[in-house]
Amino acid sequence: MTVIAFLNYQDFICELETEHPDAPVRVQDFTDRYGQAGTFLRHIDYKIEVAFSNGVDTCLVRFVLARLSVFDRPSPDQTKMIEDAFIRSENAAKLITRHLHELGYDVRPGLIAETDTAKAIANIDSLYTYLNIKPPYQSSDQPIIKPASQEAA
C-alpha cells in the first residue's frame, strides 16, 4: 500500500472529492511524546491526522497544532499550556469532523496504521484558511478557536 501525504488541507480535500467521494474518512487527534533518556525534559507534539484509504492507496494530511517542551514535573504555567494545547487539538478535530460531515462524508475516529511511516507535516495555516477561521489565540484567556463569522459580532 502506498501512503500519500498532502502538505495542505485543500489538496487533500480535492483528492478526496475528485478521486474517492465515497471513502470513509478517519479523523484523530493524538500526541507524540519524546525526549532524551536521562533528562527531565520531554517534548510533546499535539497532532491531528485526517486520512482515507481505497485499499490501494492511503491519503493523509497531518497537522501539528502545538509543540511543547515540558519538565517531568511541569510548573503551573506549563500545565496550563498542556491543557490549552489539548483543547486546541480537540477543537480542531471537531471542526474538521464537522466540515467533512457537511461535505457528506462518513467520518470515523482512528489512525490508519500504515500512515505512521509518513513524516510529512502539513501547513496548519492551510486548514484555517480553507475552513475560513482565525488561527487559535496564544493567550490562555482568549477562545482557543473562534470562527471568523463570530469575529464581527
PDB file of C-alpha atoms in Angstrom:
ATOM      1  CA  MET A   1       0.000   0.000   0.000  1.00  0.00           C
ATOM      2  CA  THR A   2       1.249   3.456  -0.916  1.00  0.00           C
ATOM      3  CA  VAL A   3       0.912   6.321   1.562  1.00  0.00           C
ATOM      4  CA  ILE A   4       0.353   9.739   0.001  1.00  0.00           C
ATOM      5  CA  ALA A   5       0.856  12.685   2.352  1.00  0.00           C
ATOM      6  CA  PHE A   6      -0.531  16.099   1.463  1.00  0.00           C
ATOM      7  CA  LEU A   7       1.097  19.317   2.630  1.00  0.00           C
ATOM      8  CA  ASN A   8      -2.101  21.352   2.754  1.00  0.00           C
ATOM      9  CA  TYR A   9      -5.731  20.682   3.576  1.00  0.00           C
ATOM     10  CA  GLN A  10      -7.139  21.964   0.278  1.00  0.00           C
ATOM     11  CA  ASP A  11      -5.139  19.453  -1.790  1.00  0.00           C
ATOM     12  CA  PHE A  12      -6.280  16.633   0.497  1.00  0.00           C
ATOM     13  CA  ILE A  13      -9.949  17.647   0.143  1.00  0.00           C
ATOM     14  CA  CYS A  14      -9.562  17.996  -3.642  1.00  0.00           C
ATOM     15  CA  GLU A  15      -8.153  14.438  -3.851  1.00  0.00           C
ATOM     16  CA  LEU A  16     -10.930  13.129  -1.625  1.00  0.00           C
ATOM     17  CA  GLU A  17     -13.729  14.835  -3.581  1.00  0.00           C
ATOM     18  CA  THR A  18     -12.477  14.031  -7.081  1.00  0.00           C
ATOM     19  CA  GLU A  19     -10.952  10.577  -6.684  1.00  0.00           C
ATOM     20  CA  HIS A  20     -12.621   8.972  -3.651  1.00  0.00           C
ATOM     21  CA  PRO A  21     -16.018  10.592  -2.990  1.00  0.00           C
ATOM     22  CA  ASP A  22     -17.415   7.527  -1.164  1.00  0.00           C
ATOM     23  CA  ALA A  23     -14.428   6.815   1.079  1.00  0.00           C
ATOM     24  CA  PRO A  24     -14.909   6.906   4.844  1.00  0.00           C
ATOM     25  CA  VAL A  25     -12.517   9.372   6.444  1.00  0.00           C
ATOM     26  CA  ARG A  26     -10.591   8.895   9.693  1.00  0.00           C
ATOM     27  CA  VAL A  27     -10.025  11.952  11.911  1.00  0.00           C
ATOM     28  CA  GLN A  28      -7.944  11.578  15.049  1.00  0.00           C
ATOM     29  CA  ASP A  29      -6.142  13.941  17.390  1.00  0.00           C
ATOM     30  CA  PHE A  30      -3.183  12.462  19.248  1.00  0.00           C
ATOM     31  CA  THR A  31       0.128  13.288  20.892  1.00  0.00           C
ATOM     32  CA  ASP A  32       3.689  12.241  20.172  1.00  0.00           C
ATOM     33  CA  ARG A  33       5.927  12.334  23.232  1.00  0.00           C
ATOM     34  CA  TYR A  34       9.674  12.082  23.003  1.00  0.00           C
ATOM     35  CA  GLY A  35      12.822  13.096  24.798  1.00  0.00           C
ATOM     36  CA  GLN A  36      16.334  12.020  25.603  1.00  0.00           C
ATOM     37  CA  ALA A  37      16.896   9.311  28.184  1.00  0.00           C
ATOM     38  CA  GLY A  38      18.285  10.585  31.462  1.00  0.00           C
ATOM     39  CA  THR A  39      16.858  14.089  31.122  1.00  0.00           C
ATOM     40  CA  PHE A  40      13.891  15.610  32.890  1.00  0.00           C
ATOM     41  CA  LEU A  41      12.747  17.395  29.728  1.00  0.00           C
ATOM     42  CA  ARG A  42      10.253  15.873  27.334  1.00  0.00           C
ATOM     43  CA  HIS A  43       8.685  17.123  24.148  1.00  0.00           C
ATOM     44  CA  ILE A  44       5.040  16.795  23.210  1.00  0.00           C
ATOM     45  CA  ASP A  45       3.593  17.303  19.729  1.00  0.00           C
ATOM     46  CA  TYR A  46      -0.196  17.697  19.551  1.00  0.00           C
ATOM     47  CA  LYS A  47      -1.269  16.407  16.139  1.00  0.00           C
ATOM     48  CA  ILE A  48      -4.338  15.748  14.054  1.00  0.00           C
ATOM     49  CA  GLU A  49      -4.395  13.229  11.247  1.00  0.00           C
ATOM     50  CA  VAL A  50      -7.091  13.088   8.588  1.00  0.00           C
ATOM     51  CA  ALA A  51      -6.861  10.049   6.318  1.00  0.00           C
ATOM     52  CA  PHE A  52      -8.726   7.728   3.982  1.00  0.00           C
ATOM     53  CA  SER A  53      -7.847   4.534   2.166  1.00  0.00           C
ATOM     54  CA  ASN A  54      -9.174   2.979  -1.014  1.00  0.00           C
ATOM     55  CA  GLY A  55      -7.472  -0.370  -0.440  1.00  0.00           C
ATOM     56  CA  VAL A  56      -4.534   0.533  -2.686  1.00  0.00           C
ATOM     57  CA  ASP A  57      -3.515   3.999  -1.544  1.00  0.00           C
ATOM     58  CA  THR A  58      -3.832   5.726   1.792  1.00  0.00           C
ATOM     59  CA  CYS A  59      -4.042   9.514   1.636  1.00  0.00           C
ATOM     60  CA  LEU A  60      -3.473  11.702   4.652  1.00  0.00           C
ATOM     61  CA  VAL A  61      -2.932  15.201   5.878  1.00  0.00           C
ATOM     62  CA  ARG A  62      -1.327  15.644   9.301  1.00  0.00           C
ATOM     63  CA  PHE A  63      -1.070  18.845  11.306  1.00  0.00           C
ATOM     64  CA  VAL A  64       0.957  19.793  14.353  1.00  0.00           C
ATOM     65  CA  LEU A  65      -1.221  22.128  16.409  1.00  0.00           C
ATOM     66  CA  ALA A  66       1.232  22.661  19.235  1.00  0.00           C
ATOM     67  CA  ARG A  67       4.766  21.637  20.111  1.00  0.00           C
ATOM     68  CA  LEU A  68       5.723  21.915  23.772  1.00  0.00           C
ATOM     69  CA  SER A  69       8.819  21.189  25.810  1.00  0.00           C
ATOM     70  CA  VAL A  70       7.986  20.446  29.433  1.00  0.00           C
ATOM     71  CA  PHE A  71       9.708  19.118  32.520  1.00  0.00           C
ATOM     72  CA  ASP A  72       8.656  15.838  34.152  1.00  0.00           C
ATOM     73  CA  ARG A  73       7.112  17.928  36.909  1.00  0.00           C
ATOM     74  CA  PRO A  74       5.571  20.813  34.989  1.00  0.00           C
ATOM     75  CA  SER A  75       5.069  24.209  36.557  1.00  0.00           C
ATOM     76  CA  PRO A  76       1.523  25.631  36.781  1.00  0.00           C
ATOM     77  CA  ASP A  77       2.239  27.670  33.620  1.00  0.00           C
ATOM     78  CA  GLN A  78       3.392  24.566  31.754  1.00  0.00           C
ATOM     79  CA  THR A  79       0.351  22.643  32.983  1.00  0.00           C
ATOM     80  CA  LYS A  80      -1.891  25.395  31.581  1.00  0.00           C
ATOM     81  CA  MET A  81      -0.024  25.263  28.247  1.00  0.00           C
ATOM     82  CA  ILE A  82      -0.535  21.481  28.119  1.00  0.00           C
ATOM     83  CA  GLU A  83      -4.257  21.884  28.825  1.00  0.00           C
ATOM     84  CA  ASP A  84      -4.591  24.636  26.193  1.00  0.00           C
ATOM     85  CA  ALA A  85      -2.787  22.529  23.574  1.00  0.00           C
ATOM     86  CA  PHE A  86      -5.034  19.558  24.321  1.00  0.00           C
ATOM     87  CA  ILE A  87      -8.170  21.700  23.984  1.00  0.00           C
ATOM     88  CA  ARG A  88      -6.861  23.277  20.767  1.00  0.00           C
ATOM     89  CA  SER A  89      -6.225  19.831  19.292  1.00  0.00           C
ATOM     90  CA  GLU A  90      -9.611  18.519  20.358  1.00  0.00           C
ATOM     91  CA  ASN A  91     -11.427  21.591  18.969  1.00  0.00           C
ATOM     92  CA  ALA A  92      -9.620  21.394  15.636  1.00  0.00           C
ATOM     93  CA  ALA A  93     -10.555  17.704  15.306  1.00  0.00           C
ATOM     94  CA  LYS A  94     -14.198  18.635  15.944  1.00  0.00           C
ATOM     95  CA  LEU A  95     -14.057  21.389  13.301  1.00  0.00           C
ATOM     96  CA  ILE A  96     -12.566  19.037  10.709  1.00  0.00           C
ATOM     97  CA  THR A  97     -15.109  16.336  11.550  1.00  0.00           C
ATOM     98  CA  ARG A  98     -17.986  18.803  11.228  1.00  0.00           C
ATOM     99  CA  HIS A  99     -16.612  20.094   7.913  1.00  0.00           C
ATOM    100  CA  LEU A 100     -16.312  16.580   6.471  1.00  0.00           C
ATOM    101  CA  HIS A 101     -19.834  15.702   7.683  1.00  0.00           C
ATOM    102  CA  GLU A 102     -21.132  18.833   5.925  1.00  0.00           C
ATOM    103  CA  LEU A 103     -19.473  17.589   2.722  1.00  0.00           C
ATOM    104  CA  GLY A 104     -21.353  14.296   3.162  1.00  0.00           C
ATOM    105  CA  TYR A 105     -18.525  12.030   4.318  1.00  0.00           C
ATOM    106  CA  ASP A 106     -18.726   9.203   6.812  1.00  0.00           C
ATOM    107  CA  VAL A 107     -16.227  10.299   9.471  1.00  0.00           C
ATOM    108  CA  ARG A 108     -14.779   7.818  11.935  1.00  0.00           C
ATOM    109  CA  PRO A 109     -12.175   8.080  14.674  1.00  0.00           C
ATOM    110  CA  GLY A 110      -8.871   6.272  14.439  1.00  0.00           C
ATOM    111  CA  LEU A 111      -5.498   6.187  12.769  1.00  0.00           C
ATOM    112  CA  ILE A 112      -4.610   4.053   9.757  1.00  0.00           C
ATOM    113  CA  ALA A 113      -1.557   2.013  10.774  1.00  0.00           C
ATOM    114  CA  GLU A 114       0.333   2.472   7.501  1.00  0.00           C
ATOM    115  CA  THR A 115       0.432   6.246   7.922  1.00  0.00           C
ATOM    116  CA  ASP A 116       2.953   6.135  10.767  1.00  0.00           C
ATOM    117  CA  THR A 117       5.747   5.909   8.180  1.00  0.00           C
ATOM    118  CA  ALA A 118       4.764   9.246   6.648  1.00  0.00           C
ATOM    119  CA  LYS A 119       6.802  12.045   8.180  1.00  0.00           C
ATOM    120  CA  ALA A 120       5.237  14.933   6.248  1.00  0.00           C
ATOM    121  CA  ILE A 121       3.525  17.650   8.273  1.00  0.00           C
ATOM    122  CA  ALA A 122       1.015  19.910   6.544  1.00  0.00           C
ATOM    123  CA  ASN A 123       0.938  23.666   6.929  1.00  0.00           C
ATOM    124  CA  ILE A 124      -1.574  24.356   9.708  1.00  0.00           C
ATOM    125  CA  ASP A 125      -2.472  27.699   8.126  1.00  0.00           C
ATOM    126  CA  SER A 126      -3.902  25.778   5.153  1.00  0.00           C
ATOM    127  CA  LEU A 127      -6.504  24.287   7.498  1.00  0.00           C
ATOM    128  CA  TYR A 128      -7.539  27.620   8.993  1.00  0.00           C
ATOM    129  CA  THR A 129      -7.620  29.297   5.570  1.00  0.00           C
ATOM    130  CA  TYR A 130      -9.703  26.538   3.966  1.00  0.00           C
ATOM    131  CA  LEU A 131     -12.194  26.463   6.851  1.00  0.00           C
ATOM    132  CA  ASN A 132     -12.236  30.284   6.937  1.00  0.00           C
ATOM    133  CA  ILE A 133     -11.435  30.546  10.633  1.00  0.00           C
ATOM    134  CA  LYS A 134      -8.908  32.537  12.592  1.00  0.00           C
ATOM    135  CA  PRO A 135      -5.899  30.661  13.985  1.00  0.00           C
ATOM    136  CA  PRO A 136      -6.024  29.924  17.716  1.00  0.00           C
ATOM    137  CA  TYR A 137      -5.106  32.699  20.071  1.00  0.00           C
ATOM    138  CA  GLN A 138      -1.896  32.209  22.030  1.00  0.00           C
ATOM    139  CA  SER A 139      -3.212  33.803  25.206  1.00  0.00           C
ATOM    140  CA  SER A 140      -4.966  31.348  27.509  1.00  0.00           C
ATOM    141  CA  ASP A 141      -7.673  33.891  28.376  1.00  0.00           C
ATOM    142  CA  GLN A 142      -8.894  34.006  24.763  1.00  0.00           C
ATOM    143  CA  PRO A 143     -11.013  31.390  22.961  1.00  0.00           C
ATOM    144  CA  ILE A 144      -8.870  28.602  21.509  1.00  0.00           C
ATOM    145  CA  ILE A 145     -10.574  28.644  18.096  1.00  0.00           C
ATOM    146  CA  LYS A 146     -13.140  31.238  17.125  1.00  0.00           C
ATOM    147  CA  PRO A 147     -14.839  31.047  13.705  1.00  0.00           C
ATOM    148  CA  ALA A 148     -14.281  34.125  11.542  1.00  0.00           C
ATOM    149  CA  SER A 149     -18.060  34.554  11.249  1.00  0.00           C
ATOM    150  CA  GLN A 150     -18.242  35.222  15.015  1.00  0.00           C
ATOM    151  CA  GLU A 151     -15.364  37.701  14.930  1.00  0.00           C
ATOM    152  CA  ALA A 152     -17.539  40.515  13.532  1.00  0.00           C
ATOM    153  CA  ALA A 153     -20.165  40.108  16.269  1.00  0.00           C
TER     154      ALA A 153
END
